Amino acid sequence: MLVRAVTAPGLRRLCRGRRGSAVTCFPPGRALLGVRGAEAAVFLQGLLTNDVTQLAAGGAPPAMYAHALNVQGRCLYDVILYRLHGSAGEEPHILLECDSSVLEPLQKHLKLYKIRRKVDIAPHPELSLWAVIPGEQAGDASSSLPKCAGRAVLLTPDPRAEVMGWRLITKQGADLSEIIPGSEVGDVQDYHRHRYKQGIPEGVKDLPPGVALPLESNLAYMNGISFTKGCYIGQELTARTHHTGVIRKRLLPVSFSAPLPKDGIPEGAEVLTESGKAAGKFRAGGVDLGIALLRLAHLNEPLCINAGGDKVKLRANTPEWWPKSAAK
């Protein structure tokens, strides 16, 4: 395993962010699967929506977002890829971050298509993944760089959206305070609340395997797809939808006007307009925030969900980080 120190400019950008508000590191419940070998990039290129060859070539940021699709063009796994090799001259070594509950299925999926490719596919339980979210107030939270930055395997901006902060990979058991001075470990539920507020889907609850469509899931907004790369599994429907320019439903952040019922809201519950017209499906959430697949025609309408005899009111909104022309 090649351990690469965090660069000074990257640490300065991270630490410059927030005065009086600690940088918080969250354990997001994700796993890491390694793909290593001479043909790693070519192998992944045919299975994922993004252009992995650009990531493997070096030069670009060492992280990339993508989906693995089934032959019908629906999402199977959402992944973030990390380049651990420093240049194109080194043996390609790419980590795939995935929902921890699908680590084994993803590994089987990759090995199914491996055939005679010169790649090794193996999980990395010796590594820990952290979502690093700065606080809210601008300023300079740190006057010096960490003396033990080399303890980090990788620290890189989250490739999906700037509002998601950074992704940090460390060796298992590493002291986070030595890597990012002044940081604190946060409650994972606060991380999910942050995601829901920003409308960022992650994992099998938000993106049900074999159900979610990549463009409805805002894959293009999150830098997760290349429309110029070669063929990959599930490309046909995705490319056709993109070129027609017609996307009537999207994943949107939703907020509830009152606390959820004691038993919560079932995943996949139908979202209705005030008149009872179907508006979409609830995906996941908790307390007062969630994420739902909704028809854009009902974006600005009052909505509700019937849950256990209770009528739960909710509203959707367009995230600020979306392109200005989105949902219009």
Coordinates of C-alpha atoms in Angstrom, one line a residue:
M1 CA 0.0 0.0 0.0
L2 CA 1.4 3.3 -1.1
V3 CA 0.9 5.9 1.7
R4 CA 1.0 9.4 0.3
A5 CA 1.3 12.5 2.5
V6 CA -1.2 15.3 2.3
T7 CA 0.1 18.3 0.4
A8 CA 0.5 21.7 2.1
P9 CA -1.8 23.6 -0.3
G10 CA -4.6 21.1 0.3
L11 CA -4.2 21.3 4.1
R12 CA -4.2 25.1 4.0
R13 CA -7.5 25.1 2.0
L14 CA -9.0 22.8 4.5
C15 CA -7.8 24.6 7.6
R16 CA -8.5 28.1 6.2
G17 CA -12.2 27.4 6.2
R18 CA -13.8 28.0 9.6
R19 CA -13.0 30.1 12.6
G20 CA -14.5 29.1 16.0
S21 CA -16.0 26.0 14.5
A22 CA -14.1 22.8 14.4
V23 CA -13.5 20.7 11.4
T24 CA -15.6 17.5 12.0
C25 CA -14.7 14.1 10.8
F26 CA -17.6 11.6 10.3
P27 CA -17.4 7.8 9.8
P28 CA -20.0 7.5 7.0
G29 CA -20.4 3.7 7.0
R30 CA -18.6 3.1 3.7
A31 CA -16.1 0.5 2.7
L32 CA -13.1 0.5 0.4
L33 CA -12.4 -2.0 -2.3
G34 CA -9.0 -1.9 -4.2
V35 CA -8.5 -2.5 -7.9
R36 CA -4.8 -2.8 -8.7
G37 CA -2.9 -3.8 -11.8
A38 CA -1.8 -2.8 -15.3
E39 CA -5.3 -3.0 -16.7
A40 CA -7.2 -1.5 -13.7
A41 CA -8.3 1.7 -15.5
V42 CA -9.3 -0.1 -18.7
F43 CA -11.2 -2.7 -16.7
L44 CA -13.2 -0.1 -14.7
Q45 CA -13.7 2.1 -17.7
G46 CA -16.2 -0.5 -19.1
L47 CA -18.1 -0.8 -15.9
L48 CA -18.5 2.8 -14.6
T49 CA -20.2 6.0 -15.8
N50 CA -17.2 8.3 -15.5
D51 CA -13.9 8.4 -17.4
V52 CA -11.6 6.4 -15.2
T53 CA -8.7 6.7 -17.6
Q54 CA -8.5 10.4 -16.7
L55 CA -8.3 9.6 -13.0
A56 CA -5.7 6.9 -13.6
A57 CA -3.5 9.1 -15.8
G58 CA -2.7 11.5 -12.9
G59 CA -2.7 15.3 -12.9
A60 CA -6.4 15.6 -12.1
P61 CA -7.7 15.6 -8.5
P62 CA -7.2 12.1 -7.1
A63 CA -10.9 11.4 -6.6
M64 CA -13.9 10.8 -9.0
Y65 CA -17.6 10.0 -8.5
A66 CA -19.4 7.4 -10.6
H67 CA -22.2 4.8 -10.7
A68 CA -22.0 1.2 -11.8
L69 CA -25.2 0.4 -13.8
N70 CA -27.0 -2.7 -14.8
V71 CA -27.8 -3.5 -18.4
Q72 CA -31.1 -1.7 -18.1
G73 CA -29.2 1.5 -17.2
R74 CA -30.2 1.6 -13.5
C75 CA -27.9 2.2 -10.7
L76 CA -26.4 -0.8 -8.9
Y77 CA -23.7 0.9 -6.8
D78 CA -22.6 4.5 -6.2
V79 CA -18.9 4.8 -5.8
I80 CA -16.1 7.3 -5.2
L81 CA -12.8 6.3 -6.8
Y82 CA -9.5 7.3 -5.4
R83 CA -6.1 7.2 -7.2
L84 CA -3.3 6.0 -4.9
H85 CA -0.6 5.8 -7.5
G86 CA 1.2 9.1 -8.1
S87 CA 1.7 9.0 -11.9
A88 CA 0.9 7.1 -15.0
G89 CA 4.3 5.5 -14.7
E90 CA 3.4 3.6 -11.6
E91 CA 1.2 0.5 -11.5
P92 CA -2.4 1.7 -11.3
H93 CA -4.0 1.4 -7.9
I94 CA -7.5 2.6 -7.5
L95 CA -9.8 2.4 -4.4
L96 CA -13.5 2.2 -4.8
E97 CA -15.6 3.6 -1.9
C98 CA -19.0 2.0 -1.6
D99 CA -21.9 1.4 0.8
S100 CA -20.5 -1.1 3.4
S101 CA -23.6 -3.3 3.0
V102 CA -22.7 -3.9 -0.7
L103 CA -19.0 -4.5 -0.4
E104 CA -19.3 -8.2 -1.2
P105 CA -21.8 -7.8 -4.0
L106 CA -19.7 -5.1 -5.6
Q107 CA -16.6 -7.3 -5.4
K108 CA -18.5 -10.2 -7.0
H109 CA -19.8 -7.8 -9.7
L110 CA -16.3 -6.7 -10.6
K111 CA -14.9 -10.3 -10.6
L112 CA -17.7 -11.4 -12.9
Y113 CA -16.3 -9.0 -15.6
K114 CA -12.7 -9.5 -14.8
I115 CA -12.2 -12.4 -17.2
R116 CA -8.4 -12.3 -18.0
R117 CA -7.8 -8.7 -17.0
K118 CA -4.5 -8.2 -15.2
V119 CA -6.1 -6.8 -12.0
D120 CA -6.3 -7.7 -8.4
I121 CA -9.6 -7.0 -6.6
A122 CA -9.6 -7.0 -2.8
P123 CA -11.1 -5.1 0.2
H124 CA -9.0 -2.9 2.4
P125 CA -10.2 -3.4 6.0
E126 CA -6.9 -1.9 7.2
L127 CA -8.0 1.5 6.0
S128 CA -10.6 3.9 7.5
L129 CA -12.7 6.4 5.5
W130 CA -13.8 9.8 6.9
A131 CA -16.1 12.5 5.6
V132 CA -14.5 15.8 6.6
I133 CA -17.0 18.7 6.9
P134 CA -15.7 22.2 8.0
G135 CA -17.8 24.4 10.2
E136 CA -19.8 27.4 9.0
Q137 CA -17.9 30.6 9.8
A138 CA -15.0 31.8 7.6
G139 CA -11.6 32.4 9.0
D140 CA -8.3 30.6 9.7
A141 CA -8.8 27.8 12.2
S142 CA -5.1 26.6 12.1
S143 CA -1.9 28.6 12.1
S144 CA 0.4 25.7 11.2
L145 CA 0.3 22.6 9.1
P146 CA 0.1 19.2 10.8
K147 CA 3.5 17.7 11.7
C148 CA 2.3 14.2 11.1
A149 CA 0.4 14.7 7.8
G150 CA 2.1 11.6 6.4
R151 CA -0.2 9.5 8.6
A152 CA -3.0 10.1 6.1
V153 CA -3.2 7.9 3.0
L154 CA -5.2 10.5 1.1
L155 CA -7.0 13.8 1.8
T156 CA -9.0 15.2 -1.2
P157 CA -12.0 17.4 -1.9
D158 CA -15.2 15.4 -2.2
P159 CA -15.7 15.1 -6.0
R160 CA -19.5 15.3 -5.9
A161 CA -20.0 18.9 -4.7
E162 CA -18.0 21.5 -2.8
V163 CA -20.6 21.5 0.0
M164 CA -19.6 18.0 0.9
G165 CA -16.2 19.0 2.1
W166 CA -13.4 16.5 1.9
R167 CA -12.7 12.8 1.9
L168 CA -10.0 11.4 4.2
I169 CA -8.5 8.0 4.1
T170 CA -6.3 6.9 7.0
K171 CA -4.8 3.7 8.3
Q172 CA -7.1 1.9 10.8
G173 CA -6.7 3.4 14.2
A174 CA -4.9 6.6 13.1
D175 CA -5.2 9.6 15.4
L176 CA -7.3 12.1 13.5
S177 CA -6.1 15.0 15.7
E178 CA -2.6 14.4 14.5
I179 CA -3.6 14.6 10.9
I180 CA -6.1 17.5 11.2
P181 CA -5.3 19.5 14.4
G182 CA -8.4 20.7 16.2
S183 CA -10.7 18.3 14.4
E184 CA -13.3 16.3 16.2
V185 CA -15.3 13.1 15.5
G186 CA -18.9 13.7 14.8
D187 CA -22.1 11.7 15.0
V188 CA -22.8 10.0 11.7
Q189 CA -26.5 11.1 11.9
D190 CA -25.3 14.7 11.7
Y191 CA -23.4 13.8 8.5
H192 CA -26.6 12.3 7.0
R193 CA -28.5 15.4 8.0
H194 CA -26.0 17.5 6.1
R195 CA -26.3 15.3 3.1
Y196 CA -30.1 15.4 3.1
K197 CA -30.0 19.2 3.5
Q198 CA -27.8 19.4 0.4
G199 CA -29.7 16.8 -1.6
I200 CA -26.7 14.5 -1.9
P201 CA -27.7 10.8 -2.3
E202 CA -25.4 8.1 -0.9
G203 CA -25.8 4.4 -0.5
V204 CA -28.5 1.8 -1.1
K205 CA -31.3 3.6 0.7
D206 CA -31.1 6.8 -1.3
L207 CA -30.2 4.9 -4.5
P208 CA -32.0 1.6 -4.5
P209 CA -30.1 -1.0 -6.6
G210 CA -31.8 -1.8 -9.8
V211 CA -34.4 1.0 -9.3
A212 CA -32.6 4.4 -9.3
L213 CA -31.9 6.1 -12.7
P214 CA -28.5 7.9 -12.8
L215 CA -29.7 11.2 -14.4
E216 CA -32.8 11.4 -12.1
S217 CA -30.3 10.9 -9.3
N218 CA -28.4 14.0 -10.4
L219 CA -25.3 12.1 -11.4
A220 CA -24.4 14.8 -14.0
Y221 CA -24.8 17.6 -11.4
M222 CA -22.4 15.7 -9.2
N223 CA -19.6 15.3 -11.8
G224 CA -20.3 11.6 -12.0
I225 CA -20.7 10.9 -15.7
S226 CA -18.8 11.4 -18.9
F227 CA -20.8 11.7 -22.1
T228 CA -17.8 11.5 -24.3
K229 CA -16.1 8.3 -23.1
G230 CA -16.5 4.9 -24.8
C231 CA -19.1 2.3 -24.1
Y232 CA -19.9 1.0 -20.6
I233 CA -22.6 -1.2 -19.2
G234 CA -26.0 0.6 -19.1
Q235 CA -24.8 3.5 -21.3
E236 CA -27.6 3.3 -23.9
L237 CA -30.5 4.5 -21.9
T238 CA -28.4 7.1 -20.0
A239 CA -27.1 8.6 -23.2
R240 CA -30.5 8.6 -24.9
T241 CA -32.0 10.4 -21.9
H242 CA -29.2 13.0 -21.8
H243 CA -29.5 13.8 -25.5
T244 CA -33.3 14.1 -25.4
G245 CA -32.9 16.5 -22.5
V246 CA -36.1 15.4 -20.9
I247 CA -35.7 14.6 -17.2
R248 CA -39.1 14.9 -15.4
K249 CA -38.1 13.6 -12.0
R250 CA -35.1 14.3 -9.8
L251 CA -33.9 13.5 -6.3
L252 CA -34.6 16.6 -4.1
P253 CA -34.0 17.5 -0.5
V254 CA -37.3 17.7 1.5
S255 CA -38.1 19.1 4.9
F256 CA -40.9 18.2 7.2
S257 CA -43.1 20.7 9.0
A258 CA -43.4 18.5 12.1
P259 CA -41.4 15.6 13.6
L260 CA -41.9 12.3 11.8
P261 CA -44.3 9.6 13.3
K262 CA -42.8 7.3 15.9
D263 CA -42.3 4.5 13.3
G264 CA -40.8 7.0 10.8
I265 CA -41.8 7.0 7.1
P266 CA -41.3 3.8 5.1
E267 CA -38.7 3.9 2.3
G268 CA -40.5 4.2 -1.0
A269 CA -43.6 5.8 0.5
E270 CA -45.7 7.7 -2.1
V271 CA -45.5 11.5 -2.0
L272 CA -48.8 13.2 -2.9
T273 CA -49.9 16.7 -3.7
E274 CA -52.6 18.4 -1.6
S275 CA -55.1 17.3 -4.1
G276 CA -54.0 13.6 -3.8
K277 CA -52.1 13.5 -7.1
A278 CA -49.0 11.3 -7.1
A279 CA -45.8 13.5 -7.0
G280 CA -43.1 10.9 -6.4
K281 CA -41.4 8.6 -3.9
F282 CA -39.8 9.2 -0.5
R283 CA -36.3 7.6 -0.4
A284 CA -34.8 8.1 3.1
G285 CA -34.5 10.6 5.9
G286 CA -34.9 11.3 9.6
V287 CA -36.3 13.8 12.1
D288 CA -37.1 16.8 9.8
L289 CA -35.0 16.2 6.7
G290 CA -34.9 13.7 3.9
I291 CA -34.5 13.0 0.2
A292 CA -37.2 12.1 -2.3
L293 CA -37.6 11.4 -6.0
L294 CA -40.1 14.0 -7.2
R295 CA -41.7 15.2 -10.4
L296 CA -40.3 18.7 -11.1
A297 CA -43.7 19.9 -12.0
H298 CA -44.7 19.7 -8.3
L299 CA -41.4 21.2 -7.0
N300 CA -43.0 24.3 -5.5
E301 CA -46.3 22.7 -4.3
P302 CA -47.2 21.7 -0.7
L303 CA -46.7 17.9 -0.5
C304 CA -47.6 15.2 1.9
I305 CA -47.1 11.5 2.8
N306 CA -49.7 9.3 4.4
A307 CA -47.8 7.3 7.1
G308 CA -49.6 5.0 9.5
G309 CA -52.7 7.1 9.4
D310 CA -50.9 10.4 9.8
K311 CA -50.6 13.0 7.1
V312 CA -47.1 14.3 7.1
K313 CA -46.5 17.6 5.3
L314 CA -43.3 18.3 3.5
R315 CA -41.7 20.7 1.1
A316 CA -39.0 20.2 -1.5
N317 CA -36.4 22.7 -2.6
T318 CA -33.6 23.1 -5.2
P319 CA -30.1 22.9 -3.7
E320 CA -28.0 26.1 -4.0
W321 CA -25.1 24.1 -5.5
W322 CA -27.1 22.9 -8.5
P323 CA -26.5 24.6 -11.9
K324 CA -28.4 27.9 -12.1
S325 CA -30.5 26.5 -15.0
A326 CA -31.5 23.4 -13.2
A327 CA -35.2 22.5 -12.5
K328 CA -36.5 25.4 -14.7

